[in-house]
Coordinates of C-alpha atoms and ligand atoms in Angstrom, one line a residue:
X1 CA 8.5 49.7 61.0
X2 CA 9.6 51.8 58.2
X3 CA 7.3 51.3 55.3
X4 CA 8.8 54.3 53.6
X5 CA 12.3 52.9 53.5
X6 CA 11.0 49.4 52.4
X7 CA 9.3 51.1 49.5
X8 CA 12.3 53.3 48.6
X9 CA 14.6 50.3 48.7
X10 CA 12.2 48.0 46.8
X11 CA 11.6 50.7 44.0
X12 CA 15.4 51.2 43.7
X13 CA 16.0 47.3 43.7
X14 CA 13.4 46.6 41.0
X15 CA 15.2 48.8 38.6
X16 CA 18.4 46.8 38.9
X17 CA 16.7 43.4 38.2
X18 CA 18.3 42.0 35.1
X19 CA 17.4 38.4 35.2
X20 CA 14.8 36.0 36.3
X21 CA 16.9 34.9 39.3
X22 CA 17.3 38.4 40.3
X23 CA 13.6 38.8 40.2
X24 CA 13.2 35.7 42.4
X25 CA 15.7 37.1 45.0
X26 CA 13.8 40.3 45.0
X27 CA 10.5 38.6 45.6
X28 CA 12.2 36.7 48.5
X29 CA 13.7 39.8 50.1
X30 CA 10.4 41.8 50.2
X31 CA 7.5 39.3 50.1
X32 CA 9.1 36.0 51.0
X33 CA 7.0 34.0 53.5
X34 CA 9.5 33.8 56.3
X35 CA 11.9 36.7 55.9
X36 CA 10.4 39.1 53.6
X37 CA 10.7 42.6 54.7
X38 CA 7.1 43.6 54.0
X39 CA 5.9 40.2 55.3
X40 CA 7.5 40.9 58.6
X41 CA 5.6 44.2 58.9
X42 CA 2.3 42.6 58.1
X43 CA 3.1 39.9 60.7
X44 CA 3.5 42.4 63.5
X45 CA 0.1 44.2 62.8
X46 CA -1.6 42.1 65.4
X47 CA 0.5 43.7 68.2
X48 CA -0.6 47.3 67.2
X49 CA -3.4 49.4 68.5
X50 CA -6.6 49.3 66.3
X51 CA -5.9 52.9 65.0
X52 CA -2.3 52.1 63.9
X53 CA -3.3 48.6 62.6
X54 CA -5.8 50.2 60.3
X55 CA -3.4 52.9 59.1
X56 CA -0.3 50.8 58.8
X57 CA -2.2 47.8 57.5
X58 CA -3.7 49.7 54.7
X59 CA -0.4 51.3 53.8
X60 CA 1.4 47.8 53.8
X61 CA -1.3 46.2 51.8
X62 CA -1.1 49.0 49.2
X63 CA 2.8 48.5 49.0
X64 CA 2.3 44.7 48.7
X65 CA 0.0 45.2 45.8
X66 CA 2.4 47.8 44.3
X67 CA 5.3 45.3 44.5
X68 CA 3.3 42.4 43.2
X69 CA 2.4 44.4 40.2
X70 CA 6.0 45.4 39.6
X71 CA 7.1 41.8 39.8
X72 CA 4.5 40.6 37.4
X73 CA 5.5 43.3 34.8
X74 CA 9.1 42.6 35.3
X75 CA 8.6 39.0 34.8
X76 CA 6.7 39.5 31.6
X77 CA 9.3 41.8 30.1
X78 CA 12.2 39.5 31.2
X79 CA 10.6 36.4 29.6
X80 CA 9.9 38.3 26.4
X81 CA 13.6 39.5 26.1
X82 CA 15.0 36.1 27.0
X83 CA 12.8 34.6 24.2
X84 CA 13.9 37.3 21.8
X85 CA 17.7 36.8 22.6
X86 CA 17.3 33.0 22.3
X87 CA 15.8 33.4 18.9
X88 CA 18.6 35.9 17.9
X89 CA 21.4 33.8 19.2
X90 CA 20.0 30.4 17.9
X91 CA 21.7 29.0 14.7
X92 CA 18.4 27.9 13.0
X93 CA 18.8 28.5 9.3
X94 CA 15.2 28.3 7.9
X95 CA 16.6 28.3 4.3
X96 CA 18.5 24.9 4.6
X97 CA 16.6 22.0 3.0
X98 CA 14.8 19.8 5.7
X99 CA 15.6 16.1 6.3
X100 CA 13.6 14.3 3.8
X101 CA 11.3 11.4 4.8
X102 CA 11.7 8.1 2.9
X103 CA 8.6 7.5 0.9
X104 CA 7.2 4.0 0.6
X105 CA 5.7 2.8 -2.6
X106 CA 3.7 -0.1 -4.0
X107 CA 5.3 -3.6 -4.6
X108 CA 6.0 -4.1 -8.3
X109 CA 3.4 -6.9 -8.5
X110 CA 0.8 -4.8 -6.6
X111 CA 1.6 -2.0 -9.1
X112 CA 1.3 -4.2 -12.1
X113 CA -2.0 -5.6 -11.0
X114 CA -3.4 -2.1 -10.6
X115 CA -2.1 -1.2 -14.0
X116 CA -3.4 -4.3 -15.9
X117 CA -6.8 -3.8 -14.1
X118 CA -6.9 -0.3 -15.2
X119 CA -6.1 -1.2 -18.8
X120 CA -9.0 -3.7 -18.9
X121 CA -11.3 -1.2 -17.1
X122 CA -10.8 1.2 -19.9
X123 CA -12.4 -1.3 -22.4
X124 CA -15.3 -2.1 -20.1
X125 CA -14.0 -4.9 -17.8
X126 CA -14.8 -4.8 -14.1
X127 CA -12.1 -6.1 -11.5
X128 CA -13.4 -8.6 -9.0
X129 CA -11.8 -11.0 -6.6
X130 CA -12.2 -14.6 -5.5
X131 CA -11.0 -16.6 -2.5
X132 CA -7.6 -18.3 -2.5
X133 CA -8.9 -21.5 -0.6
X134 CA -11.2 -23.1 -3.3
X135 CA -13.1 -26.3 -3.9
X136 CA -11.8 -29.0 -6.2
X137 CA -15.0 -28.4 -8.1
X138 CA -14.5 -24.8 -8.9
X139 CA -10.7 -25.2 -9.5
X140 CA -11.0 -28.2 -11.7
X141 CA -14.3 -30.1 -12.3
X142 CA -16.4 -27.1 -13.3
X143 CA -13.5 -26.0 -15.6
X144 CA -14.0 -29.2 -17.6
X145 CA -11.1 -31.0 -15.7
X146 CA -12.8 -34.0 -14.2
X147 CA -11.3 -36.3 -11.6
X148 CA -8.3 -38.3 -13.4
X149 CA -8.1 -35.8 -16.2
X150 CA -4.5 -35.7 -17.2
X151 CA -4.5 -31.8 -17.1
X152 CA -4.8 -32.0 -13.4
X153 CA -1.1 -33.3 -13.3
X154 CA -0.1 -30.0 -14.9
X155 CA -1.1 -28.2 -11.7
X156 CA 0.6 -29.6 -8.7
X157 CA -2.0 -28.9 -6.0
X158 CA -1.9 -28.2 -2.4
X159 CA -4.9 -30.0 -1.0
X160 CA -6.2 -28.9 2.4
X161 CA -7.4 -31.2 5.1
X162 CA -10.4 -29.0 6.3
X163 CA -13.6 -30.1 7.8
X164 CA -16.5 -30.4 5.6
X165 CA -18.5 -27.2 5.1
X166 CA -21.1 -26.0 2.7
X167 CA -19.5 -26.2 -0.8
X168 CA -16.5 -28.3 0.1
X169 CA -14.4 -30.4 2.3
X170 CA -15.9 -33.9 1.2
X171 CA -13.7 -36.7 -0.3
X172 CA -15.2 -35.9 -3.8
X173 CA -14.9 -32.2 -3.5
X174 CA -11.8 -31.3 -1.2
X175 CA -10.6 -27.8 -0.3
X176 CA -7.3 -26.7 -1.9
X177 CA -5.2 -23.7 -2.6
X178 CA -6.3 -22.5 -6.2
X179 CA -3.8 -23.4 -8.7
X180 CA -5.0 -20.6 -11.1
X181 CA -7.5 -17.7 -11.1
X182 CA -9.9 -19.5 -13.4
X183 CA -12.2 -20.6 -10.5
X184 CA -13.2 -17.1 -10.2
X185 CA -15.0 -17.5 -13.6
X186 CA -17.1 -20.2 -12.2
X187 CA -18.0 -18.3 -9.1
X188 CA -18.9 -15.3 -11.2
X189 CA -21.0 -17.1 -13.7
X190 CA -22.9 -18.9 -11.0
X191 CA -23.6 -15.6 -9.3
X192 CA -24.7 -13.4 -12.2
X193 CA -26.6 -13.8 -15.6
X194 CA -24.7 -12.7 -18.8
X195 CA -23.4 -10.3 -20.0
X196 CA -20.2 -10.6 -18.0
X197 CA -17.0 -8.7 -18.5
X198 CA -14.5 -9.1 -15.6
X199 CA -10.8 -9.4 -14.8
X200 CA -9.8 -11.2 -11.5
X201 CA -6.5 -10.7 -10.2
X202 CA -5.0 -12.6 -7.3
X203 CA -2.6 -15.1 -5.7
X204 CA -2.3 -18.7 -6.8
X205 CA -0.3 -21.7 -5.4
X206 CA 1.4 -24.6 -7.1
X207 CA 3.5 -27.3 -5.5
X208 CA 6.4 -26.7 -7.8
X209 CA 10.2 -26.8 -7.5
X210 CA 11.2 -23.1 -7.2
X211 CA 13.6 -21.8 -9.8
X212 CA 14.4 -18.6 -11.6
X213 CA 11.1 -18.8 -13.6
X214 CA 8.8 -20.9 -11.3
X215 CA 7.5 -19.8 -8.0
X216 CA 5.2 -21.9 -5.7
X217 CA 3.2 -18.8 -4.8
X218 CA 2.7 -16.3 -7.7
X219 CA 0.0 -14.1 -9.2
X220 CA -2.4 -14.3 -12.2
X221 CA -4.9 -12.2 -13.7
X222 CA -8.0 -13.9 -15.2
X223 CA -10.3 -12.3 -17.8
X224 CA -13.8 -13.3 -18.8
X225 CA -16.2 -11.9 -21.3
X226 CA -19.6 -13.7 -22.0
X227 CA -22.4 -12.3 -24.2
X228 CA -24.8 -13.2 -27.0
X229 CA -22.3 -12.6 -29.8
X230 CA -18.7 -12.8 -28.6
X231 CA -16.2 -14.1 -31.2
X232 CA -12.6 -14.9 -31.4
X233 CA -12.1 -11.6 -33.0
X234 CA -13.1 -9.8 -29.8
X235 CA -10.5 -11.9 -28.0
X236 CA -7.8 -11.0 -30.3
X237 CA -8.7 -7.3 -30.4
X238 CA -9.0 -7.0 -26.6
X239 CA -5.7 -8.8 -25.9
X240 CA -3.8 -7.0 -28.6
X241 CA -5.0 -3.6 -27.2
X242 CA -3.9 -4.9 -23.7
X243 CA -0.5 -6.1 -24.8
X244 CA 0.3 -2.8 -26.8
X245 CA -0.8 -0.6 -23.9
X246 CA 0.9 -2.5 -21.2
X247 CA 4.2 -2.7 -23.1
X248 CA 3.7 0.8 -24.6
X249 CA 4.6 -0.1 -28.2
X250 CA 3.0 -1.1 -31.4
X251 CA 4.9 -4.5 -31.4
X252 CA 3.0 -7.3 -33.2
X253 CA 1.2 -10.0 -31.2
X254 CA 0.5 -13.5 -32.5
X255 CA -1.8 -16.3 -31.5
X256 CA -0.8 -20.0 -31.5
X257 CA -3.0 -22.9 -30.9
X258 CA -2.9 -24.0 -27.1
X259 CA -4.5 -26.5 -25.0
X260 CA -6.5 -25.7 -21.9
X261 CA -9.5 -28.0 -21.1
X262 CA -11.8 -25.2 -20.3
X263 CA -11.6 -23.3 -23.7
X264 CA -12.1 -24.4 -27.2
X265 CA -10.5 -23.3 -29.4
X266 CA -7.5 -22.5 -27.1
X267 CA -4.6 -20.4 -27.9
X268 CA -1.4 -18.9 -26.4
X269 CA -0.6 -15.2 -27.3
X270 CA 3.1 -14.1 -27.8
X271 CA 4.3 -10.5 -28.3
X272 CA 7.1 -9.6 -30.5
X273 CA 10.4 -9.4 -28.5
X274 CA 11.0 -5.9 -27.5
X275 CA 14.8 -6.3 -27.2
X276 CA 15.4 -7.4 -30.7
X277 CA 12.0 -6.3 -32.2
X278 CA 11.4 -9.7 -33.7
X279 CA 14.9 -9.8 -35.4
X280 CA 16.0 -12.7 -33.3
X281 CA 19.5 -11.2 -32.9
X282 CA 20.8 -7.9 -31.5
X283 CA 22.4 -5.1 -33.7
X284 CA 25.9 -6.5 -32.9
X285 CA 24.7 -9.9 -34.5
X286 CA 24.6 -11.8 -31.1
X287 CA 21.5 -13.9 -30.7
X288 CA 18.8 -12.2 -28.6
X289 CA 18.8 -13.7 -25.1
X290 CA 15.4 -12.3 -24.1
X291 CA 13.4 -14.3 -26.6
X292 CA 16.1 -17.0 -26.8
X293 CA 16.3 -15.9 -30.6
X294 CA 12.8 -16.8 -31.5
X295 CA 11.7 -13.2 -31.9
X296 CA 8.6 -13.7 -29.7
X297 CA 7.8 -13.8 -26.1
X298 CA 5.0 -16.0 -24.7
X299 CA 2.6 -13.9 -22.6
X300 CA -0.7 -15.7 -21.8
X301 CA -3.1 -18.4 -22.4
X302 CA -6.6 -17.7 -23.7
X303 CA -9.6 -19.2 -25.8
X304 CA -13.3 -19.4 -26.3
X305 CA -15.1 -20.6 -23.1
X306 CA -15.8 -24.3 -23.6
X307 CA -19.5 -25.1 -23.9
X308 CA -19.2 -27.6 -21.0
X309 CA -18.1 -24.9 -18.8
X310 CA -21.0 -22.7 -19.7
X311 CA -23.3 -25.7 -19.1
X312 CA -21.7 -26.3 -15.6
X313 CA -22.6 -22.8 -14.4
X314 CA -26.2 -23.0 -15.9
X315 CA -25.6 -20.9 -19.1
X316 CA -26.9 -22.1 -22.4
X317 CA -24.1 -22.4 -25.0
X318 CA -26.7 -22.0 -27.6
X319 CA -27.6 -18.6 -26.4
X320 CA -24.1 -17.2 -25.2
X321 CA -20.5 -17.4 -26.2
X322 CA -17.4 -15.8 -24.6
X323 CA -13.7 -15.7 -24.2
X324 CA -11.3 -16.2 -21.3
X325 CA -7.8 -15.5 -20.6
X326 CA -5.1 -16.0 -17.9
X327 CA -1.6 -14.5 -17.5
X328 CA 1.1 -14.8 -14.9
X329 CA 1.7 -11.4 -13.4
X330 CA 5.4 -12.0 -12.2
X331 CA 6.3 -13.2 -15.7
X332 CA 4.7 -10.1 -17.3
X333 CA 6.7 -7.7 -15.1
X334 CA 9.9 -9.9 -15.6
X335 CA 9.5 -9.6 -19.3
X336 CA 8.8 -5.9 -19.3
X337 CA 11.6 -5.0 -17.0
X338 CA 14.2 -7.6 -18.1
X339 CA 14.1 -9.2 -14.6
X340 CA 15.9 -12.7 -14.6
X341 CA 14.7 -14.3 -11.4
X342 CA 11.1 -14.6 -10.1
X343 CA 12.4 -15.2 -6.5
X344 CA 13.3 -11.4 -6.3
X345 CA 9.6 -10.6 -5.9
X346 CA 9.2 -12.7 -2.8
X347 CA 12.5 -11.7 -0.9
X348 CA 11.6 -8.3 0.2
X349 CA 15.1 -7.1 -0.6
X350 CA 14.9 -3.4 -0.5
X351 CA 17.9 -3.0 -3.0
X352 CA 15.6 -4.7 -5.5
X353 CA 12.3 -3.2 -4.6
X354 CA 13.5 0.5 -4.3
X355 CA 14.1 0.4 -8.1
X356 CA 10.4 0.4 -8.6
X357 CA 9.8 3.7 -6.6
Ligands
FA5_1 C1 -3.5 -21.3 -16.4 O1 -3.3 -21.2 -15.4 C2 -4.8 -21.0 -17.1 N1 -5.8 -20.9 -16.1 C3 -4.8 -19.7 -17.9 C4 -5.9 -19.6 -18.8 C5 -7.1 -18.9 -18.3 C6 -6.0 -20.1 -20.1 C7 -8.2 -18.7 -19.2 C8 -7.1 -20.0 -20.9 C9 -8.2 -19.4 -20.4 P1 -1.0 -21.8 -17.0 O2 -0.9 -23.0 -16.2 O3 -0.3 -21.8 -18.4 O4 -2.6 -21.6 -17.5 O5 -0.5 -20.5 -16.3 C10 -0.8 -19.2 -16.8 C11 0.4 -18.3 -16.6 O6 0.8 -18.4 -15.2 C12 1.6 -18.9 -17.4 O7 1.6 -18.3 -18.6 C13 2.8 -18.2 -16.5 O8 3.0 -16.8 -16.9 C14 2.2 -18.2 -15.1 N2 2.8 -19.4 -14.4 C15 2.5 -20.7 -14.3 N3 3.1 -21.4 -13.5 C16 4.0 -20.5 -12.9 C17 4.9 -20.6 -11.8 N4 5.3 -21.7 -11.3 N5 5.6 -19.4 -11.3 C18 5.3 -18.2 -11.9 N6 4.4 -18.1 -13.0 C19 3.8 -19.2 -13.4

């Protein structure tokens, strides 16, 4: 059993190791569990005299410790240099631009709701929401549109056959999908005392034939201001400020008489056409197609809250007055962006939506 020759060979071999697989072979040759040269020495210790066993055993264990240490060091340095050479040879160019991620963005209608709410917030209105499933009372009766009132025909309504529940579901007061955001006025005034200054955006439903300017599901934003001394001048000032901010221009606005049962007097607000600037025709003399050569674009309905509505929610029309308005959000965005077909908003076609990034 020649420990000296094992040591001499091992120390020479270890210097020649160049790769991790050389190292593995080295480990098998000297320390392998079955055939390792040093293992075999250690295995025969049992046959020796106690004196030899002690002496050779000690030397063999020392040699094993030495070889294990050499193997560990070699392994570390091999791993390090293989990492270094991998880094050196790799073709990674950190100065190249990365693969960019596609960024999502809000739907144009969601963006417009945020923007319009923000404009009204800047003049003291708070944004609130109401439910899309409403009672006939809140959607019509409380808004001064009693049963059999002809104005009900203007809103083709989806009635719901839902079980009776507190507030709705009876024959006189069925559930429905709200046809406008005006019932939020009723809910709010029933819940709080004046003064009130809110806008209420949301989805509304009408059983209408869908075409380029009519959807069966669309969005409106309602506005309501109630206090002891609100006048038509407040309505005009607030809506003019809104229109000029939203359309980013100093275009004129005008108010025409308009009929809504829940306001008196009622009005429709138009904004000067921003394609022809009110001239009715374009620079080349052709009639303006955006405003159909009228010079004006219809924007919204508004008016002073009808005394009957105030009474219906328990307010005293001798004490408080107020104004309300309602606008279609799709139509606002269509007007501002020159979009011809309302159905584009509902189709989720990325070619259309990505233009609003
Ligand atoms: C109303 O719904 C009233 N609640 C508005 C109002 C509120 C007036 C408060 C006075 C005071 P109207 O039915 O006109 O009014 O609808 C308001 C707006 O919704 C319209 O000007 C239009 O922009 C939009 N709109 C109406 N029907 C559709 C439809 N089918 N598709 C898309 N937009 C529509």
